[in-house]
Each structure stands twice: as C-alpha cells, then as structure tokens.
Amino acid sequence: MPEREFVNLLSDDELRRQLRALPLDEPDNGFEIRLLRRALQQRGPEFRAEISGLKIVGDSLVRLGLVALIFLTMSTVFVLLPGIKSPVANYTAQEPVPSRLSEVRSVHFVLHSKQQMLGAIIRIVLPDNVSFDGYEHRRVLQWETDIFAGRNRLSLPVKISNEKAAGEILVEVKYRGSSKLLRQNLTKL
Amino acid sequence: MYTWPKALFHKRSSQEHFSGLVYPYIRTMYRMAYRWTGSRVDAEDLVQDVLSGLLNKVSILEKTERLGPWLVKVLYHRYVDLYRRQCASPIDESFDLQDVESCSDGRSEHCSNLDLERLLNRALLMLGPGWRDVVLLHDVEGYTASEVAEILDINVGTVKSRLHRAHKKLKKIITEGTIGEVHPC
C-alpha cells in the first residue's frame, strides 16, 4: 500500500468516497424474480403461483436494462508484479535464512471470496526451484488470516532460480473444516 | 356462491400486487443484506426470508410512504434476529474457491485498490456494530441521516454523532496501519 493512499484517506470526503466504492457481489439479472419465486415457495403451497406471469417484473427488467456481474464462487486471480510488499499479516514466525539469490519477486494472488472467512488458514507450497525470500530452505509456509467477502490480495516475496521452468505454486485455504487447493503454474514468468 | 374463482383471482392479483410493490426495492435490500452478512448466499436468503414474511402484509406496504427505507428497516431487524444474535453459532459453513487465473504486469493500481478495500473492510470490522451499521447505511449505501435514523430506530442526532465518531475511528485505524507491511524474514 503506497503511503500516499493512507494520507489521502485522512480527508472525510476521500474516506466517504472510498467507502462508497467498496465492491459488492452483484446478483444476476433475474435475481429479483428468482427471489420472489423462492419467497412464495417458502410461504407454502397456497402461495406457489405465477410469478412468471408478472408483467410488471418483466417490463421493469426490460426498462431498467440491468447488467450485473455475478461471482457465484470464489475465484483467484494470479498477478505477477515485482517490488510490491505484501499486506497479508501473520506469517508464522520462522528463523530467517540469509538470502543468496539477487532477485526477489513478489507473487500476488487475488482471492475473490463470496463470504467473509475470519481466521482462515492459508498454506503455500512452492516447487523446488522457487523459495520464499528469507526462507530459502522452506517449501511450505502456513499462517492464519482473515479473508473478506470480495477481493483479497496475498503477496509472496519469492526467488526463482530457473524462470523458464518455475513449476507450480500450491495455495491451500482452510476454513472451518473445509479446504480448497489452488494451483498456479509459474511458466508465464 | 361460486366464490372460489373470485378467491383464486384475488390470490393471484394479490401476489402480483405484492411483487409490484417490492420488486423495485429487492436489489436495494440485497445490497444492504450483503453489507451486513458479508455473503452473497446469506444476503439472498435474508432478503427471501423478509419477502416471505411480508406476503400477507400488502395493506401495510401500500400505506407505507417511504417503502425503500421501511423495507431495509424490516431487513435490519430480521438480520439482527437471524444473524447477529447467532454469530457465536458453531455451524460450519462450506466455502468454495474457483480456479486460478492469470493476469499480467501493469496491475499495480488494481492491486493497490485491493489493499485499500481490504484495509477498509478490516477497519469497518473493528468498529462496533452500532457505528458500523451507520457507516454502512450512510457512507457505503448512501442513505440520508434521517433514513438511517428511521431504519435503525435511533434519532438523527445519534446518527450524526455516530458517523462523526466512526469516521474519526476509521481514520485512526487506517493511519495507525491496521495492515502493515509484512516482512517474512
């Protein structure tokens, strides 16, 4: 996070502007009709009737011409940018190992989450020719962090010894007994 | 005599009438439900639950002058009942992740915005629920102070006071560096 952005947030107007811009997982176009149907069904058989024939709803949809983005599941965007520090806190404490490689790159993951996951566990497994900056002999790092609904960025400072065949980074996210394993090929480096 | 066709017609038209009344506000309700629950699924469930509970209250909906804020008020009370009071529930929630995509360099601004979003989300979580509700309604979703007061059942002075204090606290959290740089070694 560049320092200037923290400074900008000090003004009330800028704070409000940023709050107003917080992203929302927008529902799809037919969402209103779907919810109305579900509400009628939830109410009982006597209410299970004909939402589909509601001209007002259909007409309103056409008039509004609604276009909405939908993110039904979490997705991960993998970004490779050099020189940006990670905002992710709570790396597990490890004994530092002196760096021997000259170039350190920050590898950025953007986690799109449909729900907030406080206290999620993130576990990173690196291929043999990639090491964490400062932990050259470790291939696995794990820590606990909060994942918010929406976009979350995770940055890893790594060193890659052979960029043409950098291999695959595994990212495992664990939350309340469930887990998901993501794989990212680094050949695009 | 022959009352059932009339009753059937009445039922259908009543549903249509209900749908016509609430339809313009469903997306607004969803937005607020999402801000409170932090989950798309929970937000949809919450809105559905509120709509279901209002099906028999068409006459009340008709009489309500400012239906949008009123519906959000109903939504808020339902949210408090269903979610905030059960936040200590140990129920496991499943979560899902999608495959990894790639994007190239030149996204530093994008990443920077993500940092800011994360920072703001974290700062909002550190506010008390009373302050957070006011900020979410007023600053994030754009309700007026009087609408916020109506929705939360508090007076306008309290809304303004909470807003002022919440802004102060948010700025303090942010400037103190809620999320600092991480040095892995």
XYZ file of C-alpha atoms in Angstrom:
374
model
C 0.000 0.000 0.000
C 1.663 3.220 -1.048
C 1.929 5.747 1.731
C 0.133 8.461 -0.236
C -3.097 6.486 -0.146
C -3.113 6.379 3.637
C -2.592 10.130 3.650
C -5.442 10.642 1.181
C -7.780 8.723 3.440
C -7.324 11.325 6.117
C -9.857 13.619 4.472
C -13.511 12.938 5.250
C -14.515 13.242 1.622
C -11.921 10.768 0.477
C -12.879 8.351 3.224
C -16.523 8.536 2.142
C -15.538 8.120 -1.495
C -13.558 5.001 -0.718
C -16.329 3.584 1.456
C -18.855 4.231 -1.285
C -16.616 2.372 -3.707
C -16.372 -0.801 -1.642
C -17.213 -3.619 -4.030
C -20.378 -5.647 -3.910
C -21.052 -9.110 -5.218
C -23.873 -8.056 -7.535
C -26.610 -10.583 -8.260
C -27.619 -11.633 -11.760
C -30.339 -10.042 -13.863
C -33.119 -12.436 -12.964
C -32.374 -12.267 -9.291
C -35.494 -10.342 -8.264
C -37.810 -12.817 -9.958
C -35.927 -15.756 -8.523
C -36.128 -14.365 -5.003
C -39.833 -13.614 -5.353
C -40.452 -17.167 -6.511
C -38.466 -18.566 -3.634
C -40.275 -16.327 -1.171
C -43.631 -17.560 -2.437
C -42.492 -21.164 -2.235
C -41.150 -20.648 1.251
C -44.514 -19.287 2.287
C -46.329 -22.501 1.428
C -48.212 -24.338 -1.318
C -51.076 -21.880 -1.316
C -48.677 -19.181 -2.449
C -46.885 -21.171 -5.127
C -48.233 -19.359 -8.060
C -47.425 -17.427 -11.009
C -44.605 -15.035 -10.669
C -43.558 -15.813 -14.201
C -46.621 -14.040 -15.490
C -45.839 -10.846 -13.708
C -45.746 -8.316 -16.434
C -44.628 -5.612 -14.115
C -41.493 -7.515 -13.269
C -40.642 -8.354 -16.836
C -41.382 -4.869 -18.041
C -39.298 -3.375 -15.293
C -36.396 -5.594 -16.212
C -36.546 -4.515 -19.823
C -36.870 -0.883 -18.860
C -34.022 -0.956 -16.440
C -31.796 -2.977 -18.747
C -29.944 -4.258 -15.758
C -26.478 -5.596 -16.206
C -24.886 -7.197 -13.204
C -21.692 -9.025 -12.553
C -22.024 -12.327 -10.822
C -19.428 -14.132 -8.851
C -21.042 -17.377 -7.787
C -17.886 -18.830 -6.394
C -14.605 -17.594 -5.173
C -12.053 -17.127 -7.852
C -8.401 -16.389 -7.716
C -6.518 -14.036 -9.948
C -2.823 -14.545 -10.101
C -0.775 -11.432 -10.551
C 2.947 -11.203 -11.010
C 4.366 -7.826 -10.152
C 7.825 -7.088 -8.888
C 8.597 -4.952 -5.911
C 5.275 -4.654 -4.118
C 5.187 -5.565 -0.449
C 2.534 -7.875 0.918
C -0.282 -6.575 3.097
C -1.004 -10.036 4.458
C -0.288 -10.312 8.124
C 0.549 -13.180 10.418
C 3.172 -15.171 8.689
C 4.250 -17.913 11.037
C 7.406 -16.935 12.802
C 10.433 -18.702 11.405
C 14.127 -18.308 11.807
C 15.428 -16.128 8.979
C 17.762 -17.618 6.446
C 20.144 -15.276 4.638
C 19.316 -14.624 1.027
C 21.716 -15.906 -1.622
C 19.831 -15.006 -4.785
C 19.960 -11.494 -6.096
C 16.425 -11.050 -7.469
C 13.334 -11.189 -5.309
C 9.930 -11.081 -6.941
C 6.605 -10.566 -5.274
C 3.979 -13.000 -6.441
C 0.465 -11.739 -5.895
C -2.714 -13.739 -5.580
C -6.095 -12.080 -5.521
C -8.684 -14.180 -3.746
C -12.280 -13.419 -4.625
C -14.438 -14.667 -1.807
C -18.206 -14.723 -1.729
C -18.188 -14.659 2.028
C -16.121 -13.429 4.894
C -13.806 -16.060 6.417
C -12.269 -14.864 9.645
C -9.374 -16.955 10.868
C -8.865 -18.871 7.637
C -5.631 -20.822 7.265
C -3.544 -20.247 4.157
C -0.855 -22.787 3.289
C 1.611 -22.204 0.473
C 3.705 -24.969 -1.086
C 6.461 -23.940 -3.514
C 8.160 -26.023 -6.200
C 11.810 -26.980 -5.774
C 13.270 -24.138 -7.813
C 11.281 -21.417 -6.014
C 11.957 -20.290 -2.478
C 10.491 -17.784 -0.077
C 12.662 -14.736 0.373
C 14.405 -15.305 3.679
C 13.353 -18.944 3.933
C 15.373 -20.498 1.176
C 15.206 -23.989 2.602
C 11.497 -23.996 3.230
C 8.966 -25.067 0.667
C 5.897 -24.678 2.856
C 4.554 -21.715 4.770
C 1.270 -21.596 6.661
C -0.456 -18.825 8.553
C -3.832 -17.684 9.795
C -5.523 -14.626 8.353
C -8.900 -13.039 7.679
C -10.398 -13.318 4.215
C -13.096 -10.775 3.492
C -16.014 -11.016 1.122
C -14.803 -9.619 -2.149
C -11.217 -9.292 -3.220
C -8.273 -10.089 -1.001
C -4.667 -9.773 -2.084
C -1.957 -12.091 -0.937
C 1.648 -11.302 -1.772
C 4.604 -13.638 -1.540
C 8.191 -12.465 -1.882
C 9.900 -15.345 -3.683
C 13.119 -16.134 -5.503
C 13.038 -18.204 -8.646
C 16.201 -19.974 -9.683
C 15.015 -21.110 -13.124
C 12.324 -18.888 -14.557
C 11.734 -20.899 -17.690
C 10.560 -23.883 -15.705
C 9.471 -22.369 -12.436
C 6.882 -25.060 -11.700
C 3.682 -24.758 -9.769
C 2.695 -22.957 -6.576
C 0.019 -24.617 -4.468
C -2.212 -22.444 -2.324
C -4.468 -24.192 0.142
C -7.167 -22.265 2.003
C -8.726 -23.940 5.031
C -11.769 -22.629 6.805
C -13.995 -24.302 9.383
C -13.063 -27.813 8.415
C -13.279 -27.237 4.656
C -10.376 -26.689 2.366
C -9.672 -25.768 -1.230
C -6.470 -26.309 -3.133
C -5.475 -23.880 -5.886
C -2.666 -24.415 -8.337
C -0.800 -21.795 -10.270
C 1.696 -22.562 -12.967
C 4.638 -20.174 -12.999
C 5.808 -20.798 -16.544
C 4.405 -17.394 -17.543
C 7.205 -15.740 -15.677
C -71.871 -18.775 -4.441
C -69.033 -19.529 -6.819
C -66.624 -17.771 -4.599
C -63.578 -19.905 -5.491
C -62.882 -18.270 -8.876
C -63.076 -14.926 -7.203
C -60.796 -16.088 -4.404
C -58.312 -17.529 -6.916
C -58.315 -14.346 -8.918
C -57.884 -12.346 -5.777
C -54.957 -14.533 -4.672
C -53.133 -14.131 -7.945
C -53.705 -10.447 -8.184
C -52.645 -10.040 -4.583
C -49.346 -11.769 -5.335
C -48.838 -9.665 -8.392
C -49.630 -6.580 -6.425
C -47.187 -7.597 -3.718
C -44.483 -8.293 -6.289
C -45.085 -4.990 -7.983
C -44.719 -3.159 -4.701
C -41.495 -4.797 -3.535
C -39.779 -5.503 -6.858
C -38.099 -2.092 -7.228
C -36.517 -2.454 -3.800
C -35.284 -6.044 -3.877
C -31.857 -5.139 -5.222
C -31.507 -2.366 -2.659
C -32.428 -4.843 0.056
C -29.878 -7.301 -1.276
C -27.127 -4.663 -1.250
C -27.740 -3.860 2.383
C -28.096 -7.530 3.311
C -24.764 -8.189 1.622
C -23.096 -5.378 3.532
C -24.345 -6.817 6.789
C -23.837 -10.510 6.203
C -20.742 -10.312 4.014
C -22.045 -13.213 1.947
C -23.983 -13.401 -1.270
C -25.808 -16.561 -0.238
C -26.724 -15.232 3.202
C -27.828 -11.926 1.690
C -30.179 -13.660 -0.750
C -31.544 -15.900 1.995
C -32.143 -12.919 4.232
C -33.994 -10.939 1.562
C -36.040 -14.001 0.634
C -36.963 -14.531 4.259
C -38.109 -10.934 4.655
C -40.146 -11.033 1.450
C -41.781 -14.240 2.546
C -42.722 -12.684 5.860
C -44.299 -9.693 4.126
C -46.515 -11.621 1.727
C -49.561 -11.201 3.919
C -48.886 -7.565 4.648
C -49.709 -5.956 1.346
C -52.009 -3.465 3.020
C -49.164 -2.284 5.260
C -46.852 -1.970 2.267
C -49.450 0.098 0.448
C -49.774 2.512 3.334
C -46.051 2.954 3.842
C -44.871 6.278 2.466
C -41.181 5.574 2.005
C -41.200 1.907 1.228
C -37.473 1.568 0.444
C -36.127 2.590 3.854
C -39.013 0.797 5.544
C -38.110 -2.468 3.837
C -34.457 -2.015 4.805
C -35.603 -1.446 8.369
C -37.524 -4.726 8.342
C -34.474 -6.338 6.797
C -32.237 -4.942 9.517
C -34.413 -6.287 12.325
C -34.518 -9.683 10.649
C -30.751 -9.619 10.194
C -30.259 -8.900 13.891
C -32.611 -11.760 14.770
C -31.183 -14.307 12.395
C -27.508 -13.469 12.147
C -26.070 -11.059 14.654
C -27.592 -12.823 17.632
C -26.374 -16.163 16.345
C -22.905 -15.067 15.390
C -21.447 -17.363 18.022
C -23.098 -20.375 16.418
C -20.558 -23.122 15.688
C -22.323 -24.129 12.470
C -19.823 -24.974 9.777
C -20.180 -23.094 6.537
C -18.869 -24.510 3.341
C -16.873 -22.291 1.094
C -15.714 -22.591 -2.409
C -12.830 -21.425 -4.483
C -12.528 -21.181 -8.199
C -9.593 -21.987 -10.362
C -6.631 -19.743 -10.621
C -6.483 -17.208 -13.421
C -3.518 -15.242 -14.558
C -3.031 -11.597 -15.211
C -0.001 -9.767 -16.371
C 2.090 -6.915 -15.109
C 0.689 -3.408 -15.084
C -1.881 -4.197 -12.438
C -0.196 -2.327 -9.613
C -3.044 0.180 -9.362
C -5.519 -2.676 -9.278
C -3.553 -4.368 -6.501
C -3.263 -1.121 -4.642
C -7.035 -0.724 -4.735
C -7.385 -4.209 -3.363
C -5.155 -3.263 -0.459
C -7.352 -0.286 0.212
C -10.524 -2.353 0.104
C -9.021 -4.863 2.464
C -7.881 -2.118 4.769
C -11.312 -0.505 4.825
C -13.059 -3.812 5.379
C -10.798 -4.578 8.272
C -11.255 -1.114 9.747
C -15.044 -1.452 9.446
C -14.902 -4.741 11.302
C -13.064 -3.020 14.111
C -15.934 -0.564 14.599
C -18.688 -1.530 16.993
C -21.875 -2.860 15.331
C -23.806 0.347 16.096
C -21.234 2.522 14.408
C -20.648 0.099 11.568
C -24.365 -0.040 10.736
C -24.490 3.735 10.472
C -21.418 3.879 8.233
C -22.658 1.056 6.001
C -26.058 2.675 5.546
C -24.935 6.272 5.205
C -21.486 6.196 3.639
C -21.451 2.925 1.762
C -25.061 2.719 0.574
C -25.889 6.400 0.544
C -28.929 6.651 2.817
C -29.602 10.052 4.328
C -29.134 10.629 8.031
C -32.894 10.727 8.566
C -33.352 7.477 6.656
C -30.612 5.842 8.707
C -32.310 7.073 11.863
C -35.588 5.589 10.696
C -34.042 2.267 9.743
C -32.080 1.829 12.956
C -34.741 3.306 15.255
C -32.440 5.990 16.593
C -32.632 9.754 16.323
C -30.872 11.814 13.688
C -28.563 13.392 16.241
C -27.325 9.968 17.258
C -26.733 9.072 13.616
C -24.622 12.172 13.058
C -22.739 11.662 16.281
C -22.002 8.023 15.440
C -20.922 8.988 11.948
C -18.541 11.587 13.263
C -17.028 9.217 15.791
C -16.912 6.356 13.315
C -15.031 8.477 10.770
C -12.596 9.527 13.423
C -12.039 5.956 14.486
C -11.763 4.678 10.917
C -9.138 7.257 10.119
C -7.275 6.442 13.299
C -7.290 2.739 12.496
C -6.108 3.409 8.972
C -3.374 5.872 9.848
C -2.088 3.649 12.606
C -1.667 0.994 9.968
C -4.172 -1.745 10.566
C -2.340 -3.703 7.929
C 1.348 -3.135 7.958
C 3.944 -4.332 5.577
C 4.913 -7.907 6.113
C 8.490 -8.932 6.258
C 8.647 -12.694 6.023
C 12.207 -12.872 7.161
